[in-house]
PDB file of C-alpha atoms in Angstrom:
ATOM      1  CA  UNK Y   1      39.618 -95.817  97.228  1.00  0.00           C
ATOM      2  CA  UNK Y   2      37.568 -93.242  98.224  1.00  0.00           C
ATOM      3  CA  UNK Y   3      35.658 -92.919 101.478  1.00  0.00           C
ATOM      4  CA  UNK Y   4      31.574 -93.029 100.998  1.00  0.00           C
ATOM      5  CA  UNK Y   5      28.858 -90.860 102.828  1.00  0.00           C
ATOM      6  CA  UNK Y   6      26.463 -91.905 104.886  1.00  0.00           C
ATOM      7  CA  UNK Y   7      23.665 -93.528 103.479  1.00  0.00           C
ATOM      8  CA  UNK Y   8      21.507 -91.082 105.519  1.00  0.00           C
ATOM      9  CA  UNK Y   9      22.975 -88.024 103.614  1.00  0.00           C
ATOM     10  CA  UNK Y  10      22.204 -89.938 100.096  1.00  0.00           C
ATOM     11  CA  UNK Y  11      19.065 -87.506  99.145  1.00  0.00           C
ATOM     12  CA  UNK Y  12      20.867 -84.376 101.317  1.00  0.00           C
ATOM     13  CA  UNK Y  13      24.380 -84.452  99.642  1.00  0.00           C
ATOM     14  CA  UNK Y  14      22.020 -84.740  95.977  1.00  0.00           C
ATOM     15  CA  UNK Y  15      22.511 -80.627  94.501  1.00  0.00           C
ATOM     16  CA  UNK Y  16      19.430 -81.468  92.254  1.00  0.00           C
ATOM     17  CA  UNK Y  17      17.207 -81.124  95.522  1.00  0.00           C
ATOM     18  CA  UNK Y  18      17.000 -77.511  96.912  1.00  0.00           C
ATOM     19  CA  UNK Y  19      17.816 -77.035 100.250  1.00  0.00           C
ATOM     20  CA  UNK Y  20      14.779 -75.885 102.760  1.00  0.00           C
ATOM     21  CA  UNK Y  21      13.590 -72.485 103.586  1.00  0.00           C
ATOM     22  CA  UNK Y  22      15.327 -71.080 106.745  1.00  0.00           C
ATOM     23  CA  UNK Y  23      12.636 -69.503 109.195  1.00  0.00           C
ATOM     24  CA  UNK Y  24      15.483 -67.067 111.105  1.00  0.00           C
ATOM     25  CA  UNK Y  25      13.683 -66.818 114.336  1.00  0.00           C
ATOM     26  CA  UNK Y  26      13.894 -70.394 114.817  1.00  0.00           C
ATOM     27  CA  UNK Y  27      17.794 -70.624 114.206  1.00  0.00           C
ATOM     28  CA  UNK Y  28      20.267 -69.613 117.192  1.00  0.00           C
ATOM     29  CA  UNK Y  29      22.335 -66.275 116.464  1.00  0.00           C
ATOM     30  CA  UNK Y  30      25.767 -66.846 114.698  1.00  0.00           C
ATOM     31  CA  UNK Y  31      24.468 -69.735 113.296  1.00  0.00           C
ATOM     32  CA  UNK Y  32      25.010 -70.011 109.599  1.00  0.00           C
ATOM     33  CA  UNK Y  33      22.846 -73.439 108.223  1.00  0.00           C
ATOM     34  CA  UNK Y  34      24.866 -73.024 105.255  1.00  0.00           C
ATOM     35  CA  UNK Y  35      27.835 -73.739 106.949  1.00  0.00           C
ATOM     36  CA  UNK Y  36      26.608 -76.660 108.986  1.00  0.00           C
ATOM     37  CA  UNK Y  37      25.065 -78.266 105.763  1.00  0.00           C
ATOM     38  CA  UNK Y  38      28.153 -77.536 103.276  1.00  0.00           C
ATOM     39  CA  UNK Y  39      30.941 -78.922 106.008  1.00  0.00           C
ATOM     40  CA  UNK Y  40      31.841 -82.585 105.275  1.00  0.00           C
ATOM     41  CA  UNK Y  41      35.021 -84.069 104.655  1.00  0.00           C
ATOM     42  CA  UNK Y  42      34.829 -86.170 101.827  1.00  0.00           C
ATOM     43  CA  UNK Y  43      38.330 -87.608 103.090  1.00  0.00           C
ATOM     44  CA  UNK Y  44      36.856 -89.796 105.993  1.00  0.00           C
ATOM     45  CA  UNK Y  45      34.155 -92.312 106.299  1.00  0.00           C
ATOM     46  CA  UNK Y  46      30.922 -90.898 106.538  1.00  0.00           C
ATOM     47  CA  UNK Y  47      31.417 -87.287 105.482  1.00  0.00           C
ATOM     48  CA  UNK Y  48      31.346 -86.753 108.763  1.00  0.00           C
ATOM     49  CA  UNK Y  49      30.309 -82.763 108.795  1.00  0.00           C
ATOM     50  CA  UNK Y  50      33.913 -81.029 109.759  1.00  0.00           C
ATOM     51  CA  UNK Y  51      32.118 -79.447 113.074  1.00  0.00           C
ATOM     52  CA  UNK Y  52      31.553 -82.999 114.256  1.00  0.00           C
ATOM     53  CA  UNK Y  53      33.610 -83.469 117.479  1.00  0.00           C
ATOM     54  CA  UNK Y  54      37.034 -85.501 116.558  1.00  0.00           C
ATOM     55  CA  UNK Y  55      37.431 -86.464 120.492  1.00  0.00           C
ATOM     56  CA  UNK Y  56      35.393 -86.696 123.443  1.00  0.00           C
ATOM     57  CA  UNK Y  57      34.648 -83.366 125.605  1.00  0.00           C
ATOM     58  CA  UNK Y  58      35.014 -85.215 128.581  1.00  0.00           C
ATOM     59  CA  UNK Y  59      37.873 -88.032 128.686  1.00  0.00           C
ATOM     60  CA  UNK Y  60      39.642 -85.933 125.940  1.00  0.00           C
ATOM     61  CA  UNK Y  61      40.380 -89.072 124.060  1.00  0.00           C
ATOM     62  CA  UNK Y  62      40.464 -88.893 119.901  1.00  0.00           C
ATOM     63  CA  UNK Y  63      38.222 -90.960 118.371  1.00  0.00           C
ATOM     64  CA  UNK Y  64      39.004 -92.982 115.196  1.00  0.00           C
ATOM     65  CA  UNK Y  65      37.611 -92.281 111.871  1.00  0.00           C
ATOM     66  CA  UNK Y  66      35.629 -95.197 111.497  1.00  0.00           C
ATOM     67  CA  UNK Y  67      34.091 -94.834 115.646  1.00  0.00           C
ATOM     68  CA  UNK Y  68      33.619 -90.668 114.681  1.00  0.00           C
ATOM     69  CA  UNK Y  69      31.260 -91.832 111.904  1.00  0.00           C
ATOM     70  CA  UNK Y  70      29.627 -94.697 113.909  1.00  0.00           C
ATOM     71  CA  UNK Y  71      28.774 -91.667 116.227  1.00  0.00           C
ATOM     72  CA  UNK Y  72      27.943 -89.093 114.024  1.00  0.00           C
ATOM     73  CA  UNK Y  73      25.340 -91.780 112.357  1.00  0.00           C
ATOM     74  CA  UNK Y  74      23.692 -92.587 115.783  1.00  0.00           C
ATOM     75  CA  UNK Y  75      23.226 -88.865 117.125  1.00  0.00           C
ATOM     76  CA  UNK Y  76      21.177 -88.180 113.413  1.00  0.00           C
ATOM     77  CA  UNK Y  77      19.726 -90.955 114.005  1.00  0.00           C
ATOM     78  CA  UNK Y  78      18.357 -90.325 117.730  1.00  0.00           C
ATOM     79  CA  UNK Y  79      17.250 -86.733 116.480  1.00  0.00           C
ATOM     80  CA  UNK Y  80      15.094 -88.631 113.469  1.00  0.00           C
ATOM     81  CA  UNK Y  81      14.007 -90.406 116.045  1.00  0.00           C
ATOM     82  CA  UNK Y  82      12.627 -87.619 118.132  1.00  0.00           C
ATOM     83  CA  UNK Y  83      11.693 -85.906 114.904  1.00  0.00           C
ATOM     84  CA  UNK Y  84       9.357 -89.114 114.444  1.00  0.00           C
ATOM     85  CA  UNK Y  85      11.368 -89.855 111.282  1.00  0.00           C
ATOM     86  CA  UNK Y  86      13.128 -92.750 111.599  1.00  0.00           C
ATOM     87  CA  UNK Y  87      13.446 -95.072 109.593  1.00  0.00           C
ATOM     88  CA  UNK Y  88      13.717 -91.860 106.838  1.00  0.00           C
ATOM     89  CA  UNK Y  89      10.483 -91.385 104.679  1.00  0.00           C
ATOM     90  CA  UNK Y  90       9.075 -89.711 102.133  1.00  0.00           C
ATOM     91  CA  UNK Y  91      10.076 -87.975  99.112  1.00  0.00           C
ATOM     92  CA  UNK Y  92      13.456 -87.178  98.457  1.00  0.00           C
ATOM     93  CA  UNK Y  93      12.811 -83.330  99.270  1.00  0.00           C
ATOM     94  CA  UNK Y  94      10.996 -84.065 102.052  1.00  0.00           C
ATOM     95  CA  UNK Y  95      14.074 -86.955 103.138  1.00  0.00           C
ATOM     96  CA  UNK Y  96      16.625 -83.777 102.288  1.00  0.00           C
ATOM     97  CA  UNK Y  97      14.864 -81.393 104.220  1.00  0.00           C
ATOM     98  CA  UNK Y  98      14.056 -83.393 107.391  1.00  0.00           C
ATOM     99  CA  UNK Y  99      17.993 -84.180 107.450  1.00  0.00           C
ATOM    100  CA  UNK Y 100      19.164 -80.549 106.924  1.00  0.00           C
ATOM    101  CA  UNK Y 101      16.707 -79.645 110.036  1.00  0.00           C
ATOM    102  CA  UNK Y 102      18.130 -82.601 112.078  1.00  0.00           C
ATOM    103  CA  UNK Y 103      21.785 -81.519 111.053  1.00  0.00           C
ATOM    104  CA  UNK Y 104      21.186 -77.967 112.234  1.00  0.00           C
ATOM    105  CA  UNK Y 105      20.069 -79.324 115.695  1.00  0.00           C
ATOM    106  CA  UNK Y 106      23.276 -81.610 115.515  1.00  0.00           C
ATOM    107  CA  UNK Y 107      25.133 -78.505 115.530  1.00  0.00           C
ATOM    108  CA  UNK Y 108      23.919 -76.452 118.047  1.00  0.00           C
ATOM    109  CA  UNK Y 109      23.897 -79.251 120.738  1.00  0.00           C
ATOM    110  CA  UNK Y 110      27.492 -79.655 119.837  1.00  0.00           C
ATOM    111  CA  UNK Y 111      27.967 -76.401 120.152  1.00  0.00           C
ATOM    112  CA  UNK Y 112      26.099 -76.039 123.566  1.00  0.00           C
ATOM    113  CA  UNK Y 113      23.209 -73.563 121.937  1.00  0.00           C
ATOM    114  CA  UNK Y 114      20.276 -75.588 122.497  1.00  0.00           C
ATOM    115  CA  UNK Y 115      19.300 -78.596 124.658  1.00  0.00           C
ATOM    116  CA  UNK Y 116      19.795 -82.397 123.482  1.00  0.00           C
ATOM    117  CA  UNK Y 117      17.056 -83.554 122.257  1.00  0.00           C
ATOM    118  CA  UNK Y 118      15.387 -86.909 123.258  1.00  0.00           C
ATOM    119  CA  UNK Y 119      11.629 -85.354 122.076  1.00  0.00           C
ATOM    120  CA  UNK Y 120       9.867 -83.000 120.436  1.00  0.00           C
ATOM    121  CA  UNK Y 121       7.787 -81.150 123.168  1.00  0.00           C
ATOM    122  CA  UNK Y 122       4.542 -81.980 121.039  1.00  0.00           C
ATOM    123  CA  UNK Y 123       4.845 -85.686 121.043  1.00  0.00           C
ATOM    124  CA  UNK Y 124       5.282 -85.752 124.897  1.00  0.00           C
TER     125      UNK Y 124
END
């Protein structure tokens, strides 16, 4: 039985629907979006992206498949959230592109380049 992807990466993971433009002054140096949007791991629940921490950075302790994905779901969600789109809406591009631009914010708070977001600065 194979594991299935998030429900949240339905209209992402879909190859029909191009991928968004990449404005290169807005993305942190060393960062390659195509790498942070082609990583998942079709092997574990979710398709958790394979840059997705596996333990936690502060007690150390591994988490389990099934708890990694329960995470992973909740931080997209809280950046949807702040991105004032959550629930998900609108057109499937617009659903794929919203999630590529929250993945790539994923990413660089887990890897310490940019502040977690709880906000957009123009909704404060």
């Amino acid at each position: 039985m194979g594991r299935e992807p998030n429900p949240l990466l339905a209209e992402f993971l879909d190859a029909s629907i191009p991928l968004p433009e990449v404005d290169w002054e807005t993305v942190p140096p060393g960062v390659n979006p195509r790498e942070v949007w082609e990583g998942y791991d079709e092997c574990v629940e979710g398709w958790v992206p394979l840059w997705y921490p596996a333990f936690d950075s502060v007690t150390g302790r591994t988490y389990g498949e099934y708890e990694r994905a329960h995470l992973f779901n909740g931080e997209l969600e809280r950046i949807l959230s702040a991105m004032n789109r959550w629930p998900l809406w609108g057109s499937p591009r617009q659903k794929k592109h919203t999630v590529a631009f929250a993945l790539l914010q994923l990413y660089c708070e887990v890897c310490c380049l940019c502040p977690r977001m709880e906000s957009f600065p123009w909704r404060d």
